[in-house]
mmCIF file of C-alpha atoms and ligand atoms in Angstrom:
data_model
loop_
_atom_site.group_PDB
_atom_site.id
_atom_site.type_symbol
_atom_site.label_atom_id
_atom_site.label_comp_id
_atom_site.label_asym_id
_atom_site.label_seq_id
_atom_site.Cartn_x
_atom_site.Cartn_y
_atom_site.Cartn_z
ATOM 1 C CA MET A 1 201.993 -78.755 65.865
ATOM 2 C CA THR A 2 200.415 -76.781 68.693
ATOM 3 C CA THR A 3 196.787 -75.810 68.331
ATOM 4 C CA PRO A 4 196.252 -72.044 68.377
ATOM 5 C CA SER A 5 194.564 -71.041 71.623
ATOM 6 C CA GLY A 6 190.835 -70.898 71.310
ATOM 7 C CA TYR A 7 188.817 -67.884 70.241
ATOM 8 C CA LEU A 8 186.008 -70.197 69.202
ATOM 9 C CA GLU A 9 185.958 -73.668 70.743
ATOM 10 C CA LEU A 10 183.791 -76.724 70.358
ATOM 11 C CA ALA A 11 184.295 -79.263 73.123
ATOM 12 C CA GLY A 12 182.909 -82.784 72.796
ATOM 13 C CA VAL A 13 180.005 -81.678 70.630
ATOM 14 C CA GLU A 14 177.577 -84.509 69.911
ATOM 15 C CA LYS A 15 174.373 -84.290 67.924
ATOM 16 C CA ARG A 16 171.602 -86.819 67.596
ATOM 17 C CA PHE A 17 168.444 -86.522 65.528
ATOM 18 C CA GLY A 18 166.140 -88.969 67.308
ATOM 19 C CA GLU A 19 168.029 -92.257 67.395
ATOM 20 C CA THR A 20 170.582 -91.227 64.799
ATOM 21 C CA ALA A 21 173.932 -89.884 65.986
ATOM 22 C CA VAL A 22 175.220 -87.396 63.433
ATOM 23 C CA LEU A 23 178.159 -85.790 65.295
ATOM 24 C CA HIS A 24 180.245 -88.063 67.521
ATOM 25 C CA GLY A 25 182.229 -85.652 69.678
ATOM 26 C CA ILE A 26 183.669 -82.724 67.738
ATOM 27 C CA ASP A 27 186.587 -80.818 69.286
ATOM 28 C CA LEU A 28 187.665 -77.674 67.470
ATOM 29 C CA SER A 29 189.752 -74.741 68.551
ATOM 30 C CA ILE A 30 189.953 -71.739 66.252
ATOM 31 C CA ALA A 31 192.207 -68.717 66.821
ATOM 32 C CA GLU A 32 191.043 -65.125 66.413
ATOM 33 C CA GLY A 33 191.596 -63.957 62.837
ATOM 34 C CA GLU A 34 192.044 -67.476 61.490
ATOM 35 C CA PHE A 35 190.463 -68.738 58.263
ATOM 36 C CA VAL A 36 189.480 -72.371 58.755
ATOM 37 C CA SER A 37 187.683 -74.724 56.402
ATOM 38 C CA LEU A 38 185.622 -77.762 57.306
ATOM 39 C CA ILE A 39 185.837 -80.201 54.438
ATOM 40 C CA GLY A 40 184.351 -83.626 53.949
ATOM 41 C CA PRO A 41 181.953 -85.537 51.744
ATOM 42 C CA SER A 42 178.245 -84.844 51.675
ATOM 43 C CA GLY A 43 176.590 -86.098 54.873
ATOM 44 C CA SER A 44 179.757 -85.951 57.001
ATOM 45 C CA GLY A 45 178.269 -83.348 59.373
ATOM 46 C CA LYS A 46 179.696 -80.028 58.146
ATOM 47 C CA THR A 47 176.424 -78.090 58.015
ATOM 48 C CA THR A 48 175.255 -79.522 61.340
ATOM 49 C CA THR A 49 178.526 -78.374 62.929
ATOM 50 C CA LEU A 50 178.078 -74.932 61.392
ATOM 51 C CA ARG A 51 174.476 -74.690 62.638
ATOM 52 C CA ILE A 52 175.650 -75.495 66.151
ATOM 53 C CA ILE A 53 178.292 -72.760 65.876
ATOM 54 C CA THR A 54 175.762 -70.189 64.628
ATOM 55 C CA GLY A 55 173.163 -71.179 67.222
ATOM 56 C CA THR A 56 170.504 -72.238 64.716
ATOM 57 C CA ASP A 57 170.757 -75.673 66.319
ATOM 58 C CA GLU A 58 171.817 -76.996 69.722
ATOM 59 C CA PRO A 59 174.152 -79.902 70.439
ATOM 60 C CA THR A 60 172.782 -82.951 72.265
ATOM 61 C CA SER A 61 175.841 -82.696 74.503
ATOM 62 C CA GLY A 62 179.098 -80.755 74.597
ATOM 63 C CA ALA A 63 179.787 -77.030 74.585
ATOM 64 C CA VAL A 64 180.452 -74.077 72.284
ATOM 65 C CA ARG A 65 182.640 -71.296 73.699
ATOM 66 C CA LEU A 66 183.591 -67.873 72.415
ATOM 67 C CA ARG A 67 186.619 -66.332 74.182
ATOM 68 C CA GLY A 68 186.090 -68.892 76.929
ATOM 69 C CA GLU A 69 182.464 -67.918 77.497
ATOM 70 C CA ASP A 70 179.872 -70.681 77.147
ATOM 71 C CA ILE A 71 177.486 -69.716 74.322
ATOM 72 C CA THR A 72 175.992 -73.171 73.698
ATOM 73 C CA PHE A 73 172.452 -71.957 74.341
ATOM 74 C CA VAL A 74 172.792 -68.307 73.357
ATOM 75 C CA PRO A 75 170.269 -67.703 70.550
ATOM 76 C CA ALA A 76 171.663 -67.107 67.065
ATOM 77 C CA HIS A 77 170.664 -63.436 66.830
ATOM 78 C CA LYS A 78 172.534 -62.615 70.057
ATOM 79 C CA ARG A 79 175.879 -64.103 68.968
ATOM 80 C CA GLY A 80 176.950 -61.308 66.634
ATOM 81 C CA PHE A 81 177.945 -63.777 63.941
ATOM 82 C CA ALA A 82 177.375 -63.372 60.209
ATOM 83 C CA MET A 83 176.440 -66.050 57.750
ATOM 84 C CA VAL A 84 177.082 -66.217 54.003
ATOM 85 C CA PHE A 85 174.973 -68.808 52.211
ATOM 86 C CA GLN A 86 175.257 -70.396 48.811
ATOM 87 C CA HIS A 87 171.833 -69.052 47.918
ATOM 88 C CA PHE A 88 172.577 -65.479 48.936
ATOM 89 C CA ALA A 89 169.374 -64.791 50.958
ATOM 90 C CA LEU A 90 169.256 -61.189 49.746
ATOM 91 C CA PHE A 91 166.135 -59.021 49.395
ATOM 92 C CA PRO A 92 165.572 -59.259 45.625
ATOM 93 C CA HIS A 93 163.523 -56.075 45.260
ATOM 94 C CA LYS A 94 165.744 -53.855 47.379
ATOM 95 C CA ASN A 95 168.751 -52.172 45.887
ATOM 96 C CA VAL A 96 172.339 -53.093 46.666
ATOM 97 C CA TYR A 97 172.858 -50.267 49.135
ATOM 98 C CA ASP A 98 169.739 -51.125 51.180
ATOM 99 C CA ASN A 99 170.644 -54.804 51.271
ATOM 100 C CA VAL A 100 174.066 -54.001 52.702
ATOM 101 C CA ALA A 101 172.679 -51.343 55.075
ATOM 102 C CA TYR A 102 170.047 -53.701 56.509
ATOM 103 C CA GLY A 103 172.051 -55.130 59.424
ATOM 104 C CA LEU A 104 173.285 -51.715 60.516
ATOM 105 C CA GLN A 105 169.760 -50.273 60.377
ATOM 106 C CA LEU A 106 168.540 -53.112 62.619
ATOM 107 C CA ARG A 107 171.244 -52.147 65.096
ATOM 108 C CA GLY A 108 170.193 -48.474 65.012
ATOM 109 C CA THR A 109 173.501 -47.231 63.586
ATOM 110 C CA ALA A 110 173.544 -43.430 63.125
ATOM 111 C CA LYS A 111 172.932 -42.254 59.559
ATOM 112 C CA ARG A 112 176.379 -40.802 58.920
ATOM 113 C CA GLU A 113 178.295 -43.797 60.221
ATOM 114 C CA LEU A 114 175.951 -46.109 58.341
ATOM 115 C CA THR A 115 176.534 -44.342 55.021
ATOM 116 C CA GLU A 116 180.270 -44.418 55.537
ATOM 117 C CA ARG A 117 180.441 -48.085 56.476
ATOM 118 C CA VAL A 118 178.145 -49.245 53.675
ATOM 119 C CA THR A 119 180.047 -47.199 51.099
ATOM 120 C CA THR A 120 183.435 -48.483 52.282
ATOM 121 C CA MET A 121 182.194 -52.067 52.197
ATOM 122 C CA LEU A 122 180.733 -51.671 48.703
ATOM 123 C CA GLU A 123 184.097 -50.340 47.544
ATOM 124 C CA ARG A 124 185.868 -53.313 49.073
ATOM 125 C CA VAL A 125 183.756 -55.746 47.066
ATOM 126 C CA HIS A 126 183.911 -53.537 43.939
ATOM 127 C CA MET A 127 180.147 -52.890 43.933
ATOM 128 C CA ARG A 128 179.970 -49.164 44.719
ATOM 129 C CA GLU A 129 178.875 -48.211 41.227
ATOM 130 C CA TYR A 130 175.963 -50.658 41.539
ATOM 131 C CA ALA A 131 174.664 -49.215 44.812
ATOM 132 C CA SER A 132 171.265 -48.247 43.409
ATOM 133 C CA ARG A 133 170.808 -51.376 41.256
ATOM 134 C CA ARG A 134 168.151 -53.828 42.386
ATOM 135 C CA VAL A 135 169.510 -57.221 43.398
ATOM 136 C CA ASN A 136 167.358 -59.088 40.877
ATOM 137 C CA GLU A 137 169.131 -57.133 38.120
ATOM 138 C CA LEU A 138 172.570 -58.460 39.108
ATOM 139 C CA SER A 139 174.593 -61.457 37.928
ATOM 140 C CA GLY A 140 175.272 -64.403 40.262
ATOM 141 C CA GLY A 141 178.813 -63.237 41.006
ATOM 142 C CA GLN A 142 177.619 -59.707 41.821
ATOM 143 C CA ARG A 143 174.909 -61.052 44.113
ATOM 144 C CA GLN A 144 177.477 -63.094 45.932
ATOM 145 C CA ARG A 145 179.610 -59.978 46.465
ATOM 146 C CA VAL A 146 176.575 -58.134 47.872
ATOM 147 C CA ALA A 147 175.844 -61.077 50.180
ATOM 148 C CA ILE A 148 179.429 -60.960 51.455
ATOM 149 C CA ALA A 149 179.298 -57.184 51.913
ATOM 150 C CA ARG A 150 176.046 -57.497 53.851
ATOM 151 C CA ALA A 151 177.542 -60.127 56.143
ATOM 152 C CA LEU A 152 180.793 -58.268 56.814
ATOM 153 C CA VAL A 153 179.500 -54.711 57.238
ATOM 154 C CA ILE A 154 178.290 -55.428 60.795
ATOM 155 C CA GLU A 155 181.889 -56.375 61.772
ATOM 156 C CA PRO A 156 180.772 -59.752 63.048
ATOM 157 C CA ARG A 157 182.656 -61.648 65.743
ATOM 158 C CA LEU A 158 182.680 -64.647 63.424
ATOM 159 C CA VAL A 159 181.952 -65.095 59.712
ATOM 160 C CA LEU A 160 180.438 -68.415 58.659
ATOM 161 C CA LEU A 161 180.371 -69.413 55.025
ATOM 162 C CA ASP A 162 178.482 -72.525 53.906
ATOM 163 C CA GLU A 163 179.499 -73.496 50.351
ATOM 164 C CA PRO A 164 179.780 -69.770 49.496
ATOM 165 C CA THR A 165 180.847 -70.338 45.885
ATOM 166 C CA GLY A 166 178.690 -73.409 45.256
ATOM 167 C CA ALA A 167 176.319 -71.592 42.889
ATOM 168 C CA LEU A 168 179.065 -70.014 40.749
ATOM 169 C CA ASP A 169 180.749 -71.322 37.612
ATOM 170 C CA ALA A 170 184.398 -72.384 37.796
ATOM 171 C CA LYS A 171 185.916 -69.120 36.581
ATOM 172 C CA LEU A 172 183.794 -66.948 38.835
ATOM 173 C CA ARG A 173 184.523 -69.256 41.744
ATOM 174 C CA LEU A 174 188.257 -68.582 41.447
ATOM 175 C CA ARG A 175 187.658 -64.810 41.354
ATOM 176 C CA MET A 176 185.385 -65.008 44.387
ATOM 177 C CA GLN A 177 187.938 -67.090 46.258
ATOM 178 C CA SER A 178 190.665 -64.508 45.794
ATOM 179 C CA GLN A 179 188.249 -61.783 46.864
ATOM 180 C CA LEU A 180 187.301 -63.689 50.019
ATOM 181 C CA LYS A 181 190.961 -64.180 50.835
ATOM 182 C CA GLU A 182 191.647 -60.481 50.304
ATOM 183 C CA LEU A 183 188.703 -59.435 52.503
ATOM 184 C CA HIS A 184 189.869 -61.781 55.205
ATOM 185 C CA ARG A 185 193.334 -60.260 55.104
ATOM 186 C CA GLU A 186 192.065 -56.670 55.113
ATOM 187 C CA LEU A 187 189.436 -57.052 57.834
ATOM 188 C CA GLY A 188 191.212 -59.492 60.131
ATOM 189 C CA LEU A 189 187.926 -61.269 60.987
ATOM 190 C CA THR A 190 187.650 -64.952 61.909
ATOM 191 C CA PHE A 191 186.222 -67.078 59.090
ATOM 192 C CA VAL A 192 184.750 -70.564 59.364
ATOM 193 C CA HIS A 193 184.145 -71.942 55.914
ATOM 194 C CA VAL A 194 182.405 -75.150 54.873
ATOM 195 C CA THR A 195 182.911 -76.821 51.523
ATOM 196 C CA HIS A 196 182.974 -80.179 49.849
ATOM 197 C CA ASN A 197 185.408 -78.662 47.328
ATOM 198 C CA GLN A 198 188.875 -79.476 48.581
ATOM 199 C CA SER A 199 190.734 -77.197 46.183
ATOM 200 C CA GLU A 200 188.733 -74.254 47.532
ATOM 201 C CA ALA A 201 189.696 -75.159 51.094
ATOM 202 C CA LEU A 202 193.332 -75.593 50.142
ATOM 203 C CA ALA A 203 193.296 -72.189 48.412
ATOM 204 C CA LEU A 204 191.637 -70.285 51.258
ATOM 205 C CA ALA A 205 192.248 -71.833 54.639
ATOM 206 C CA ASP A 206 194.984 -71.332 57.216
ATOM 207 C CA ARG A 207 193.859 -74.683 58.613
ATOM 208 C CA VAL A 208 191.522 -77.376 57.379
ATOM 209 C CA PHE A 209 189.449 -79.841 59.398
ATOM 210 C CA VAL A 210 188.676 -82.997 57.438
ATOM 211 C CA MET A 211 185.350 -84.472 58.531
ATOM 212 C CA ASN A 212 184.177 -88.021 58.003
ATOM 213 C CA ASP A 213 180.986 -89.518 59.392
ATOM 214 C CA GLY A 214 180.519 -86.967 62.191
ATOM 215 C CA ARG A 215 184.148 -86.893 63.298
ATOM 216 C CA VAL A 216 187.188 -84.739 62.584
ATOM 217 C CA GLU A 217 189.678 -87.176 61.039
ATOM 218 C CA GLN A 218 192.557 -84.737 60.690
ATOM 219 C CA SER A 219 193.262 -81.039 61.084
ATOM 220 C CA GLY A 220 196.221 -78.871 60.190
ATOM 221 C CA PRO A 221 197.588 -76.444 57.625
ATOM 222 C CA PRO A 222 196.430 -77.424 54.126
ATOM 223 C CA ALA A 223 199.924 -78.364 52.966
ATOM 224 C CA SER A 224 200.483 -80.765 55.861
ATOM 225 C CA VAL A 225 197.096 -82.455 55.427
ATOM 226 C CA PHE A 226 197.715 -82.658 51.696
ATOM 227 C CA ASN A 227 201.274 -84.009 51.931
ATOM 228 C CA ALA A 228 200.909 -86.170 55.006
ATOM 229 C CA PRO A 229 197.375 -87.552 55.270
ATOM 230 C CA ALA A 230 196.963 -89.302 58.619
ATOM 231 C CA THR A 231 194.326 -91.852 57.609
ATOM 232 C CA ARG A 232 193.300 -93.808 54.541
ATOM 233 C CA PHE A 233 190.082 -91.784 54.364
ATOM 234 C CA VAL A 234 191.967 -88.473 54.289
ATOM 235 C CA ALA A 235 194.436 -89.805 51.715
ATOM 236 C CA ASP A 236 191.518 -90.807 49.532
ATOM 237 C CA PHE A 237 189.511 -87.614 50.004
ATOM 238 C CA VAL A 238 192.243 -84.973 49.843
ATOM 239 C CA GLY A 239 194.491 -84.604 46.838
ATOM 240 C CA ARG A 240 194.917 -86.975 43.939
ATOM 241 C CA ASN A 241 196.369 -90.030 45.544
ATOM 242 C CA ASN A 242 196.834 -93.652 44.601
ATOM 243 C CA LEU A 243 196.153 -96.090 47.416
ATOM 244 C CA ILE A 244 197.744 -99.536 47.360
ATOM 245 C CA ASP A 245 196.735 -101.846 50.224
ATOM 246 C CA GLY A 246 198.977 -104.605 51.462
ATOM 247 C CA THR A 247 200.806 -106.106 54.413
ATOM 248 C CA VAL A 248 204.326 -105.676 55.704
ATOM 249 C CA GLU A 249 206.069 -109.054 55.755
ATOM 250 C CA GLY A 250 209.710 -109.023 56.730
ATOM 251 C CA GLY A 251 211.313 -106.277 54.663
ATOM 252 C CA ASP A 252 208.638 -106.322 51.953
ATOM 253 C CA PHE A 253 205.274 -104.778 51.197
ATOM 254 C CA VAL A 254 203.100 -107.611 49.874
ATOM 255 C CA THR A 255 200.135 -106.524 47.717
ATOM 256 C CA ALA A 256 197.836 -107.903 45.022
ATOM 257 C CA LEU A 257 199.902 -105.872 42.549
ATOM 258 C CA GLY A 258 203.211 -107.417 43.535
ATOM 259 C CA THR A 259 205.772 -107.491 46.309
ATOM 260 C CA PHE A 260 207.827 -104.344 46.820
ATOM 261 C CA ALA A 261 211.042 -104.040 48.816
ATOM 262 C CA LEU A 262 210.750 -101.568 51.674
ATOM 263 C CA ASN A 263 214.488 -101.526 52.351
ATOM 264 C CA GLY A 264 215.235 -99.608 55.541
ATOM 265 C CA ARG A 265 211.776 -98.147 55.947
ATOM 266 C CA VAL A 266 210.257 -100.951 58.011
ATOM 267 C CA ALA A 267 212.490 -100.054 60.943
ATOM 268 C CA ARG A 268 212.830 -96.335 60.238
ATOM 269 C CA ASP A 269 209.096 -95.609 59.835
ATOM 270 C CA GLY A 270 207.890 -98.381 62.169
ATOM 271 C CA LEU A 271 205.839 -100.092 59.438
ATOM 272 C CA ARG A 272 203.941 -103.231 60.417
ATOM 273 C CA GLY A 273 200.751 -105.161 59.799
ATOM 274 C CA SER A 274 198.268 -104.101 57.152
ATOM 275 C CA CYS A 275 199.222 -100.799 55.539
ATOM 276 C CA THR A 276 198.260 -98.571 52.634
ATOM 277 C CA ALA A 277 200.892 -97.045 50.381
ATOM 278 C CA VAL A 278 199.845 -93.535 49.341
ATOM 279 C CA ILE A 279 201.432 -92.234 46.146
ATOM 280 C CA ARG A 280 200.420 -88.940 44.555
ATOM 281 C CA SER A 281 199.213 -89.135 40.967
ATOM 282 C CA ASP A 282 202.076 -86.856 39.899
ATOM 283 C CA SER A 283 204.590 -89.205 41.573
ATOM 284 C CA LEU A 284 203.715 -92.281 39.497
ATOM 285 C CA ARG A 285 205.847 -92.569 36.390
ATOM 286 C CA LEU A 286 205.916 -94.565 33.160
ATOM 287 C CA GLY A 287 208.746 -96.322 31.366
ATOM 288 C CA GLU A 288 211.944 -98.003 32.485
ATOM 289 C CA PRO A 289 212.571 -97.438 36.205
ATOM 290 C CA PRO A 290 216.022 -96.858 37.667
ATOM 291 C CA GLU A 291 217.509 -99.614 39.830
ATOM 292 C CA GLY A 292 215.714 -100.107 43.156
ATOM 293 C CA CYS A 293 212.399 -98.474 42.210
ATOM 294 C CA PRO A 294 209.126 -100.370 42.761
ATOM 295 C CA ARG A 295 207.353 -101.202 39.494
ATOM 296 C CA LEU A 296 204.223 -102.922 38.199
ATOM 297 C CA GLU A 297 202.282 -103.504 34.988
ATOM 298 C CA ALA A 298 198.907 -101.828 34.528
ATOM 299 C CA GLU A 299 196.349 -101.545 31.758
ATOM 300 C CA LEU A 300 195.345 -98.125 30.456
ATOM 301 C CA GLN A 301 191.570 -97.694 30.752
ATOM 302 C CA ALA A 302 190.887 -94.029 30.072
ATOM 303 C CA LEU A 303 192.491 -90.632 29.553
ATOM 304 C CA GLU A 304 191.310 -87.276 30.796
ATOM 305 C CA TYR A 305 192.625 -84.094 29.222
ATOM 306 C CA GLY A 306 193.142 -81.307 31.767
ATOM 307 C CA GLY A 307 194.830 -78.640 29.649
ATOM 308 C CA SER A 308 198.531 -78.657 30.506
ATOM 309 C CA PHE A 309 198.412 -82.219 31.816
ATOM 310 C CA VAL A 310 196.716 -85.497 30.997
ATOM 311 C CA THR A 311 195.483 -87.983 33.594
ATOM 312 C CA TRP A 312 195.959 -91.650 32.766
ATOM 313 C CA PHE A 313 193.524 -94.031 34.476
ATOM 314 C CA LEU A 314 195.012 -97.490 34.790
ATOM 315 C CA HIS A 315 194.008 -100.779 36.342
ATOM 316 C CA ALA A 316 196.111 -103.521 37.870
ATOM 317 C CA ALA A 317 194.877 -106.532 39.843
ATOM 318 C CA GLY A 318 191.627 -104.893 40.924
ATOM 319 C CA THR A 319 193.306 -101.631 41.911
ATOM 320 C CA ALA A 320 192.558 -98.341 40.142
ATOM 321 C CA LEU A 321 195.568 -96.109 39.591
ATOM 322 C CA GLN A 322 195.831 -92.594 38.232
ATOM 323 C CA LEU A 323 198.835 -90.827 36.895
ATOM 324 C CA ASP A 324 199.308 -87.212 35.782
ATOM 325 C CA LEU A 325 201.650 -86.479 32.883
ATOM 326 C CA ARG A 326 202.525 -83.225 31.178
ATOM 327 C CA ALA A 327 200.515 -83.037 27.953
ATOM 328 C CA GLU A 328 203.601 -83.206 25.661
ATOM 329 C CA GLU A 329 205.021 -86.174 27.517
ATOM 330 C CA SER A 330 201.694 -88.001 27.341
ATOM 331 C CA GLY A 331 201.359 -87.252 23.608
ATOM 332 C CA GLU A 332 204.834 -88.610 22.838
ATOM 333 C CA LEU A 333 203.866 -91.942 24.422
ATOM 334 C CA GLU A 334 200.951 -92.301 21.965
ATOM 335 C CA PRO A 335 198.702 -93.814 24.641
ATOM 336 C CA ALA A 336 196.416 -96.670 23.553
ATOM 337 C CA ILE A 337 193.444 -97.741 25.649
ATOM 338 C CA GLY A 338 193.760 -101.419 26.611
ATOM 339 C CA ARG A 339 197.550 -101.493 26.302
ATOM 340 C CA ARG A 340 199.682 -102.461 29.291
ATOM 341 C CA TYR A 341 202.257 -100.035 30.636
ATOM 342 C CA ARG A 342 205.068 -100.246 33.153
ATOM 343 C CA VAL A 343 204.336 -97.957 36.098
ATOM 344 C CA TRP A 344 206.959 -97.131 38.728
ATOM 345 C CA TRP A 345 207.688 -94.729 41.563
ATOM 346 C CA LYS A 346 210.604 -93.601 43.654
ATOM 347 C CA PRO A 347 210.574 -95.404 47.010
ATOM 348 C CA GLU A 348 210.631 -92.080 48.901
ATOM 349 C CA ASP A 349 207.457 -90.903 47.076
ATOM 350 C CA ALA A 350 205.340 -93.554 48.816
ATOM 351 C CA HIS A 351 203.845 -92.561 52.160
ATOM 352 C CA TYR A 352 202.677 -95.508 54.327
ATOM 353 C CA LEU A 353 199.662 -95.582 56.618
ATOM 354 C CA CYS A 354 199.510 -98.603 58.915
ATOM 355 C CA ASN A 355 196.602 -99.768 61.055
ATOM 356 C CA ASP A 356 198.385 -100.864 64.182
HETATM 357 N N1 LIG B 401 167.188 -82.300 60.813
HETATM 358 C C1 LIG B 401 167.734 -83.496 60.573
HETATM 359 N N2 LIG B 401 167.109 -84.649 60.909
HETATM 360 C C2 LIG B 401 167.664 -85.860 60.688
HETATM 361 N N3 LIG B 401 168.863 -86.049 60.149
HETATM 362 C C3 LIG B 401 169.568 -84.952 59.774
HETATM 363 C C4 LIG B 401 169.043 -83.620 59.972
HETATM 364 N N4 LIG B 401 169.972 -82.741 59.520
HETATM 365 C C5 LIG B 401 171.000 -83.481 59.057
HETATM 366 N N5 LIG B 401 170.761 -84.796 59.218
HETATM 367 C C6 LIG B 401 171.683 -85.894 58.844
HETATM 368 O O1 LIG B 401 172.933 -85.630 59.425
HETATM 369 C C7 LIG B 401 174.000 -86.038 58.595
HETATM 370 C C8 LIG B 401 174.961 -84.878 58.383
HETATM 371 O O2 LIG B 401 174.320 -83.876 57.634
HETATM 372 P P1 LIG B 401 174.996 -82.481 57.280
HETATM 373 O O3 LIG B 401 175.521 -81.861 58.518
HETATM 374 O O4 LIG B 401 174.019 -81.697 56.483
HETATM 375 O O5 LIG B 401 176.202 -82.956 56.365
HETATM 376 P P2 LIG B 401 177.073 -82.141 55.280
HETATM 377 O O6 LIG B 401 176.804 -80.676 55.461
HETATM 378 O O7 LIG B 401 178.486 -82.533 55.586
HETATM 379 O O8 LIG B 401 176.645 -82.650 53.952
HETATM 380 C C9 LIG B 401 173.369 -86.541 57.318
HETATM 381 O O9 LIG B 401 173.326 -87.944 57.373
HETATM 382 C C10 LIG B 401 171.974 -85.947 57.361
HETATM 383 O O10 LIG B 401 171.082 -86.779 56.691
HETATM 384 MG MG1 LIG B 402 176.109 -79.195 54.011
#
């Protein structure tokens, strides 16, 4: 895949706090109008990267460029970027209209234009009828919409969102996600979004950057990162994957759970040395496998009911496995904790990551 040419670029960005290196050389290139998400576990460097983009912090080395221009040391308030935080940062005693108008007033926008832009933006986030309501009289979801309106009304050159739905309950989060996506489509602005919630990133982003320990481990469209994780870390972090470690010996994959024939894949996929088989939780199956399918025995340890499907948590030779079944199918099997089950998969549903 070719990387879209850079509207915003980070080149070799490193950050140290005293002796501690927190970012180890971040390279990012984001196209104008793109919606990108930085995802990764807590402490992986997402917020630090975002602060360097906004100008609230400076890198120890490396550069930040906007349309090719070096902005590494341009102060935050001169970048023309907008920030949406998890904790809103609204003026609680001002009304909705004044909160949204604030950035335009600072810029000395003429009264008529200001009224028009604020009103249009309030309509876009479905808050026009609340214009004269004070912020501290609004629900969390409404406050978040005001915060988004306030950020976008200045037509920023870049919109940065740090865990924007983190303070909302699950149902509201989904509504807010579809609204963010819609605003992005309508306004054509460039969005850089940070989250530890992978399903949010997969739902919103044109491209995701998976961060681990101050590095970008993989980037690409959500579907490609999801379906073809490039490293064991990404396979573990993104999606609902089973990871089985082993070594390729001759034509076989030798693991603590058993030895599985790799057939033609050793040559075709260039498998060698120590590898991890990655199998999605909806690709593991139960029961009698067809001829030629890898199989093993595992003990059922727990069940988790997720509405239309049930997740089975199993254990085999020190390896945790998880398997998603449709609720009816799971019910028919009358699962019993502690019982052993035959688990199998189709050879083509295993994706191998090898170290060398
Ligand atoms: N001002 C600071 N001083 C020292 N260490 C910091 C500072 N800010 C962040 N860190 C450390 O940098 C690492 C990355 O933090 P952060 O960027 O906030 O991660 P994330 O947003 O992915 O959770 C963490 O180990 C954190 O403790
Ligand atoms: Mg953070």
